[in-house]
């Protein structure tokens, strides 16, 4: 069962569907893992998924490397701040914050319209665009 949940979370995460949420909910609600440990496991689980996504996005020329020069240092600072905060917040409060985040993201996903700006086919999502092979590579 754990392998199946891990597989489903990996597929969901690679498609941008919040596989980390699935993994954390499963570990805390059904596997008896405390919130801090589940979040740590989720971060470790995220690394290989992120690497595969990076390769696919680079292949499709969807990465703006200049933007990463700003995002990576900010992300590292966010990791450090988040780690410090988690170590100073009790588990009950952390669970309430996580539940609030899940509700917020769920409501936003239900009521948020996708921006059609920049899409070649307005009905095609960014996820589907990134999964397709890049036509520029075929023509060269």
Short mmCIF file of N, CA and C in Angstrom, two decimals:
data_model
loop_
_atom_site.label_atom_id
_atom_site.label_comp_id
_atom_site.label_asym_id
_atom_site.label_seq_id
_atom_site.Cartn_x
_atom_site.Cartn_y
_atom_site.Cartn_z
N UNK A 1 0.83 -1.20 0.00
CA UNK A 1 0.00 0.00 0.00
C UNK A 1 0.87 1.26 0.00
N UNK A 2 1.96 1.26 0.78
CA UNK A 2 2.83 2.43 0.81
C UNK A 2 3.45 2.71 -0.55
N UNK A 3 3.81 1.63 -1.27
CA UNK A 3 4.39 1.81 -2.59
C UNK A 3 3.37 2.42 -3.54
N UNK A 4 2.13 1.96 -3.45
CA UNK A 4 1.07 2.49 -4.31
C UNK A 4 0.83 3.98 -4.03
N UNK A 5 0.75 4.36 -2.77
CA UNK A 5 0.56 5.77 -2.41
C UNK A 5 1.75 6.60 -2.89
N UNK A 6 2.96 6.08 -2.72
CA UNK A 6 4.14 6.79 -3.21
C UNK A 6 4.12 6.98 -4.71
N UNK A 7 3.70 5.94 -5.43
CA UNK A 7 3.60 6.00 -6.88
C UNK A 7 2.56 7.03 -7.32
N UNK A 8 1.39 6.99 -6.69
CA UNK A 8 0.34 7.96 -7.02
C UNK A 8 0.78 9.39 -6.70
N UNK A 9 1.44 9.57 -5.56
CA UNK A 9 1.92 10.91 -5.20
C UNK A 9 2.97 11.39 -6.19
N UNK A 10 3.83 10.48 -6.65
CA UNK A 10 4.85 10.85 -7.63
C UNK A 10 4.25 11.27 -8.95
N UNK A 11 3.27 10.52 -9.42
CA UNK A 11 2.59 10.87 -10.67
C UNK A 11 1.89 12.21 -10.52
N UNK A 12 1.18 12.39 -9.42
CA UNK A 12 0.47 13.66 -9.20
C UNK A 12 1.44 14.82 -9.12
N UNK A 13 2.55 14.63 -8.41
CA UNK A 13 3.53 15.72 -8.26
C UNK A 13 4.17 16.06 -9.60
N UNK A 14 4.50 15.05 -10.40
CA UNK A 14 5.15 15.33 -11.67
C UNK A 14 4.22 16.05 -12.64
N UNK A 15 2.93 15.88 -12.45
CA UNK A 15 1.97 16.56 -13.31
C UNK A 15 1.53 17.90 -12.72
N UNK A 16 2.05 18.24 -11.55
CA UNK A 16 1.71 19.52 -10.95
C UNK A 16 0.42 19.51 -10.16
N UNK A 17 -0.02 18.33 -9.73
CA UNK A 17 -1.29 18.21 -9.03
C UNK A 17 -1.15 18.12 -7.52
N UNK A 18 -0.02 18.50 -6.94
CA UNK A 18 0.10 18.51 -5.49
C UNK A 18 0.26 17.14 -4.87
N UNK A 19 1.12 16.33 -5.44
CA UNK A 19 1.36 15.00 -4.89
C UNK A 19 1.88 15.05 -3.47
N UNK A 20 2.56 16.13 -3.11
CA UNK A 20 3.05 16.29 -1.74
C UNK A 20 1.92 16.35 -0.74
N UNK A 21 0.83 17.00 -1.12
CA UNK A 21 -0.34 17.05 -0.25
C UNK A 21 -0.88 15.64 -0.01
N UNK A 22 -0.96 14.86 -1.09
CA UNK A 22 -1.46 13.48 -0.98
C UNK A 22 -0.57 12.68 -0.05
N UNK A 23 0.73 12.80 -0.23
CA UNK A 23 1.67 12.03 0.58
C UNK A 23 1.59 12.41 2.05
N UNK A 24 1.55 13.69 2.36
CA UNK A 24 1.48 14.14 3.75
C UNK A 24 0.17 13.72 4.40
N UNK A 25 -0.92 13.87 3.70
CA UNK A 25 -2.22 13.47 4.25
C UNK A 25 -2.22 11.97 4.54
N UNK A 26 -1.73 11.19 3.59
CA UNK A 26 -1.69 9.74 3.80
C UNK A 26 -0.83 9.38 5.02
N UNK A 27 0.37 9.96 5.07
CA UNK A 27 1.29 9.59 6.16
C UNK A 27 0.75 9.98 7.53
N UNK A 28 0.13 11.14 7.63
CA UNK A 28 -0.35 11.58 8.94
C UNK A 28 -1.68 10.95 9.32
N UNK A 29 -2.59 10.81 8.38
CA UNK A 29 -3.93 10.31 8.69
C UNK A 29 -4.01 8.79 8.73
N UNK A 30 -3.25 8.10 7.88
CA UNK A 30 -3.42 6.66 7.76
C UNK A 30 -2.20 5.85 8.19
N UNK A 31 -1.03 6.47 8.23
CA UNK A 31 0.18 5.72 8.56
C UNK A 31 0.74 6.06 9.94
N UNK A 32 0.12 7.01 10.63
CA UNK A 32 0.52 7.35 12.00
C UNK A 32 1.83 8.11 12.13
N UNK A 33 2.26 8.77 11.07
CA UNK A 33 3.51 9.54 11.09
C UNK A 33 3.19 10.96 11.56
N UNK A 34 4.06 11.52 12.42
CA UNK A 34 3.79 12.89 12.88
C UNK A 34 4.03 13.89 11.75
N UNK A 35 3.42 15.06 11.88
CA UNK A 35 3.39 16.08 10.82
C UNK A 35 4.79 16.50 10.39
N UNK A 36 5.69 16.75 11.34
CA UNK A 36 7.03 17.24 11.00
C UNK A 36 7.79 16.18 10.20
N UNK A 37 7.71 14.93 10.62
CA UNK A 37 8.39 13.85 9.90
C UNK A 37 7.79 13.68 8.51
N UNK A 38 6.46 13.73 8.40
CA UNK A 38 5.81 13.59 7.10
C UNK A 38 6.24 14.70 6.15
N UNK A 39 6.37 15.91 6.64
CA UNK A 39 6.81 17.02 5.79
C UNK A 39 8.26 16.84 5.37
N UNK A 40 9.09 16.32 6.27
CA UNK A 40 10.48 16.04 5.91
C UNK A 40 10.59 14.96 4.84
N UNK A 41 9.82 13.88 5.00
CA UNK A 41 9.80 12.81 4.00
C UNK A 41 9.30 13.37 2.66
N UNK A 42 8.30 14.22 2.71
CA UNK A 42 7.77 14.83 1.50
C UNK A 42 8.85 15.64 0.78
N UNK A 43 9.64 16.37 1.52
CA UNK A 43 10.71 17.16 0.89
C UNK A 43 11.74 16.25 0.24
N UNK A 44 12.09 15.15 0.90
CA UNK A 44 13.02 14.20 0.30
C UNK A 44 12.42 13.53 -0.94
N UNK A 45 11.13 13.23 -0.88
CA UNK A 45 10.41 12.62 -1.99
C UNK A 45 10.38 13.57 -3.18
N UNK A 46 10.31 14.84 -2.91
CA UNK A 46 10.20 15.86 -3.95
C UNK A 46 11.46 15.96 -4.81
N UNK A 47 12.63 15.69 -4.24
CA UNK A 47 13.89 15.89 -4.96
C UNK A 47 13.98 15.11 -6.27
N UNK A 48 13.75 13.79 -6.28
CA UNK A 48 13.84 13.10 -7.58
C UNK A 48 12.75 13.53 -8.56
N UNK A 49 11.56 13.84 -8.06
CA UNK A 49 10.49 14.31 -8.93
C UNK A 49 10.89 15.64 -9.57
N UNK A 50 11.48 16.51 -8.77
CA UNK A 50 11.92 17.82 -9.29
C UNK A 50 13.02 17.66 -10.33
N UNK A 51 13.92 16.72 -10.12
CA UNK A 51 15.00 16.51 -11.09
C UNK A 51 14.45 16.02 -12.44
N UNK A 52 13.52 15.08 -12.40
CA UNK A 52 12.91 14.59 -13.64
C UNK A 52 12.15 15.72 -14.33
N UNK A 53 11.41 16.50 -13.56
CA UNK A 53 10.67 17.63 -14.13
C UNK A 53 11.61 18.65 -14.75
N UNK A 54 12.74 18.89 -14.10
CA UNK A 54 13.72 19.83 -14.62
C UNK A 54 14.25 19.38 -15.97
N UNK A 55 14.55 18.09 -16.10
CA UNK A 55 15.05 17.56 -17.36
C UNK A 55 14.00 17.71 -18.46
N UNK A 56 12.76 17.35 -18.16
CA UNK A 56 11.69 17.45 -19.15
C UNK A 56 11.45 18.90 -19.56
N UNK A 57 11.40 19.80 -18.57
CA UNK A 57 11.16 21.21 -18.89
C UNK A 57 12.33 21.81 -19.67
N UNK A 58 13.56 21.40 -19.37
CA UNK A 58 14.71 21.89 -20.11
C UNK A 58 14.66 21.37 -21.55
N UNK A 59 14.28 20.12 -21.72
CA UNK A 59 14.15 19.53 -23.05
C UNK A 59 13.15 20.31 -23.89
N UNK A 60 12.08 20.76 -23.27
CA UNK A 60 11.04 21.51 -23.98
C UNK A 60 11.30 23.02 -23.98
N UNK A 61 12.46 23.40 -23.53
CA UNK A 61 12.89 24.82 -23.48
C UNK A 61 11.89 25.70 -22.75
N UNK A 62 11.45 25.24 -21.60
CA UNK A 62 10.47 25.98 -20.80
C UNK A 62 11.08 26.63 -19.57
N UNK A 63 12.39 26.59 -19.44
CA UNK A 63 13.04 27.15 -18.25
C UNK A 63 13.69 28.47 -18.61
N UNK A 64 13.40 29.48 -17.81
CA UNK A 64 14.04 30.78 -17.97
C UNK A 64 15.18 30.85 -16.96
N UNK A 65 16.39 30.56 -17.41
CA UNK A 65 17.53 30.44 -16.51
C UNK A 65 17.85 31.74 -15.79
N UNK A 66 17.64 32.88 -16.42
CA UNK A 66 17.90 34.16 -15.74
C UNK A 66 17.00 34.34 -14.53
N UNK A 67 15.75 33.92 -14.66
CA UNK A 67 14.81 34.03 -13.56
C UNK A 67 15.26 33.17 -12.38
N UNK A 68 15.87 32.02 -12.69
CA UNK A 68 16.35 31.14 -11.62
C UNK A 68 17.43 31.80 -10.76
N UNK A 69 18.19 32.72 -11.35
CA UNK A 69 19.23 33.41 -10.57
C UNK A 69 18.63 34.16 -9.39
N UNK A 70 17.37 34.58 -9.52
CA UNK A 70 16.69 35.26 -8.42
C UNK A 70 15.91 34.29 -7.54
N UNK A 71 15.33 33.29 -8.17
CA UNK A 71 14.46 32.37 -7.43
C UNK A 71 15.21 31.41 -6.52
N UNK A 72 16.36 30.91 -6.96
CA UNK A 72 17.09 29.93 -6.16
C UNK A 72 17.55 30.52 -4.82
N UNK A 73 18.21 31.68 -4.80
CA UNK A 73 18.60 32.24 -3.49
C UNK A 73 17.39 32.53 -2.59
N UNK A 74 16.30 33.03 -3.19
CA UNK A 74 15.09 33.30 -2.40
C UNK A 74 14.52 31.98 -1.87
N UNK A 75 14.56 30.93 -2.67
CA UNK A 75 14.08 29.62 -2.23
C UNK A 75 14.91 29.07 -1.08
N UNK A 76 16.21 29.24 -1.15
CA UNK A 76 17.09 28.77 -0.07
C UNK A 76 16.78 29.52 1.22
N UNK A 77 16.58 30.82 1.13
CA UNK A 77 16.21 31.60 2.32
C UNK A 77 14.86 31.13 2.86
N UNK A 78 13.92 30.83 1.97
CA UNK A 78 12.63 30.32 2.39
C UNK A 78 12.74 28.98 3.10
N UNK A 79 13.61 28.11 2.60
CA UNK A 79 13.84 26.82 3.26
C UNK A 79 14.39 27.02 4.66
N UNK A 80 15.37 27.88 4.78
CA UNK A 80 15.96 28.14 6.11
C UNK A 80 14.93 28.74 7.07
N UNK A 81 14.15 29.69 6.59
CA UNK A 81 13.13 30.31 7.44
C UNK A 81 12.06 29.29 7.83
N UNK A 82 11.62 28.49 6.87
CA UNK A 82 10.61 27.47 7.15
C UNK A 82 11.09 26.43 8.14
N UNK A 83 12.34 26.01 8.01
CA UNK A 83 12.91 25.03 8.94
C UNK A 83 12.96 25.62 10.35
N UNK A 84 13.35 26.87 10.46
CA UNK A 84 13.41 27.51 11.78
C UNK A 84 12.01 27.62 12.38
N UNK A 85 11.04 28.04 11.57
CA UNK A 85 9.67 28.19 12.06
C UNK A 85 9.11 26.86 12.53
N UNK A 86 9.29 25.80 11.72
CA UNK A 86 8.76 24.48 12.08
C UNK A 86 9.36 23.98 13.39
N UNK A 87 10.62 24.28 13.61
CA UNK A 87 11.26 23.80 14.84
C UNK A 87 10.78 24.57 16.08
N UNK A 88 10.08 25.69 15.89
CA UNK A 88 9.59 26.50 17.01
C UNK A 88 8.07 26.51 17.15
N UNK A 89 7.37 25.73 16.32
CA UNK A 89 5.91 25.67 16.37
C UNK A 89 5.51 24.27 16.82
N UNK A 90 4.52 24.19 17.73
CA UNK A 90 4.11 22.85 18.17
C UNK A 90 3.36 22.13 17.05
N UNK A 91 3.32 20.81 17.13
CA UNK A 91 2.77 19.99 16.06
C UNK A 91 1.29 20.28 15.82
N UNK A 92 0.53 20.53 16.87
CA UNK A 92 -0.90 20.84 16.72
C UNK A 92 -1.12 22.07 15.88
N UNK A 93 -0.34 23.11 16.13
CA UNK A 93 -0.44 24.34 15.36
C UNK A 93 -0.02 24.10 13.91
N UNK A 94 1.03 23.31 13.72
CA UNK A 94 1.50 22.99 12.38
C UNK A 94 0.42 22.25 11.59
N UNK A 95 -0.29 21.32 12.24
CA UNK A 95 -1.38 20.60 11.57
C UNK A 95 -2.51 21.55 11.18
N UNK A 96 -2.82 22.50 12.06
CA UNK A 96 -3.88 23.47 11.74
C UNK A 96 -3.46 24.38 10.58
N UNK A 97 -2.20 24.79 10.56
CA UNK A 97 -1.70 25.62 9.46
C UNK A 97 -1.74 24.84 8.14
N UNK A 98 -1.35 23.57 8.18
CA UNK A 98 -1.36 22.75 6.98
C UNK A 98 -2.79 22.53 6.49
N UNK A 99 -3.72 22.27 7.40
CA UNK A 99 -5.13 22.09 7.03
C UNK A 99 -5.68 23.37 6.41
N UNK A 100 -5.32 24.51 6.97
CA UNK A 100 -5.76 25.80 6.41
C UNK A 100 -5.21 25.99 5.00
N UNK A 101 -3.96 25.62 4.80
CA UNK A 101 -3.35 25.72 3.48
C UNK A 101 -4.08 24.82 2.48
N UNK A 102 -4.41 23.60 2.90
CA UNK A 102 -5.13 22.68 2.01
C UNK A 102 -6.49 23.25 1.61
N UNK A 103 -7.20 23.82 2.58
CA UNK A 103 -8.51 24.40 2.29
C UNK A 103 -8.37 25.58 1.34
N UNK A 104 -7.40 26.45 1.62
CA UNK A 104 -7.16 27.61 0.76
C UNK A 104 -6.85 27.19 -0.67
N UNK A 105 -5.92 26.24 -0.83
CA UNK A 105 -5.54 25.78 -2.17
C UNK A 105 -6.72 25.12 -2.87
N UNK A 106 -7.48 24.31 -2.14
CA UNK A 106 -8.65 23.65 -2.72
C UNK A 106 -9.67 24.64 -3.22
N UNK A 107 -10.00 25.63 -2.41
CA UNK A 107 -10.98 26.65 -2.81
C UNK A 107 -10.45 27.44 -4.01
N UNK A 108 -9.17 27.80 -3.97
CA UNK A 108 -8.58 28.55 -5.07
C UNK A 108 -8.63 27.75 -6.37
N UNK A 109 -8.32 26.47 -6.30
CA UNK A 109 -8.35 25.63 -7.50
C UNK A 109 -9.77 25.48 -8.06
N UNK A 110 -10.75 25.43 -7.19
CA UNK A 110 -12.13 25.26 -7.65
C UNK A 110 -12.63 26.52 -8.35
N UNK A 111 -12.31 27.69 -7.81
CA UNK A 111 -12.89 28.94 -8.32
C UNK A 111 -11.96 29.76 -9.21
N UNK A 112 -10.70 29.38 -9.34
CA UNK A 112 -9.74 30.15 -10.12
C UNK A 112 -9.82 29.77 -11.59
N UNK A 113 -9.92 30.78 -12.44
CA UNK A 113 -9.90 30.54 -13.89
C UNK A 113 -8.46 30.52 -14.36
N UNK A 114 -8.15 29.60 -15.28
CA UNK A 114 -6.81 29.57 -15.88
C UNK A 114 -6.66 30.77 -16.81
N UNK A 115 -5.49 31.36 -16.77
CA UNK A 115 -5.21 32.46 -17.68
C UNK A 115 -4.96 31.89 -19.06
N UNK A 116 -5.62 32.46 -20.05
CA UNK A 116 -5.44 31.99 -21.42
C UNK A 116 -4.33 32.76 -22.13
N UNK A 117 -3.72 33.68 -21.43
CA UNK A 117 -2.68 34.50 -22.01
C UNK A 117 -1.45 33.64 -22.37
N UNK A 118 -1.00 33.76 -23.59
CA UNK A 118 0.22 33.08 -24.01
C UNK A 118 0.03 31.65 -24.47
N UNK A 119 -1.15 31.12 -24.42
CA UNK A 119 -1.37 29.76 -24.87
C UNK A 119 -1.69 29.76 -26.36
N UNK A 120 -1.13 28.79 -27.07
CA UNK A 120 -1.43 28.68 -28.49
C UNK A 120 -2.84 28.14 -28.68
N UNK A 121 -3.27 27.27 -27.81
CA UNK A 121 -4.64 26.73 -27.82
C UNK A 121 -5.22 27.05 -26.45
N UNK A 122 -6.19 27.97 -26.35
CA UNK A 122 -6.70 28.40 -25.05
C UNK A 122 -7.26 27.26 -24.20
N UNK A 123 -7.70 26.18 -24.82
CA UNK A 123 -8.25 25.07 -24.04
C UNK A 123 -7.16 24.12 -23.55
N UNK A 124 -5.93 24.33 -23.98
CA UNK A 124 -4.82 23.46 -23.59
C UNK A 124 -4.14 24.04 -22.35
N UNK A 125 -3.99 23.23 -21.33
CA UNK A 125 -3.38 23.71 -20.10
C UNK A 125 -1.87 23.79 -20.23
N UNK A 126 -1.24 24.53 -19.34
CA UNK A 126 0.21 24.61 -19.31
C UNK A 126 0.84 23.26 -19.05
N UNK A 127 0.17 22.43 -18.26
CA UNK A 127 0.69 21.10 -17.96
C UNK A 127 0.78 20.29 -19.24
N UNK A 128 -0.28 20.31 -20.03
CA UNK A 128 -0.27 19.53 -21.27
C UNK A 128 0.76 20.09 -22.24
N UNK A 129 0.92 21.40 -22.29
CA UNK A 129 1.93 21.99 -23.15
C UNK A 129 3.32 21.51 -22.78
N UNK A 130 3.60 21.43 -21.47
CA UNK A 130 4.94 21.04 -21.04
C UNK A 130 5.21 19.56 -21.26
N UNK A 131 4.17 18.74 -21.34
CA UNK A 131 4.36 17.31 -21.56
C UNK A 131 4.57 16.95 -23.02
N UNK A 132 4.17 17.84 -23.92
CA UNK A 132 4.32 17.56 -25.35
C UNK A 132 5.77 17.78 -25.78
N UNK A 133 6.17 17.05 -26.80
CA UNK A 133 7.51 17.25 -27.36
C UNK A 133 7.55 18.61 -28.04
N UNK A 134 8.67 19.25 -27.94
CA UNK A 134 8.84 20.57 -28.52
C UNK A 134 8.99 20.45 -30.03
N UNK A 135 8.16 21.16 -30.78
CA UNK A 135 8.21 21.11 -32.24
C UNK A 135 9.51 21.68 -32.79
N UNK A 136 10.13 22.59 -32.03
CA UNK A 136 11.38 23.19 -32.51
C UNK A 136 12.46 22.15 -32.64
N UNK A 137 12.48 21.13 -31.77
CA UNK A 137 13.50 20.10 -31.85
C UNK A 137 13.28 19.23 -33.08
N UNK A 138 12.02 18.99 -33.45
CA UNK A 138 11.72 18.13 -34.60
C UNK A 138 12.12 18.79 -35.90
N UNK A 139 12.02 20.12 -35.97
CA UNK A 139 12.32 20.82 -37.22
C UNK A 139 13.81 21.04 -37.44
N UNK A 140 14.62 20.81 -36.40
CA UNK A 140 16.07 21.04 -36.59
C UNK A 140 16.80 19.80 -36.97
#
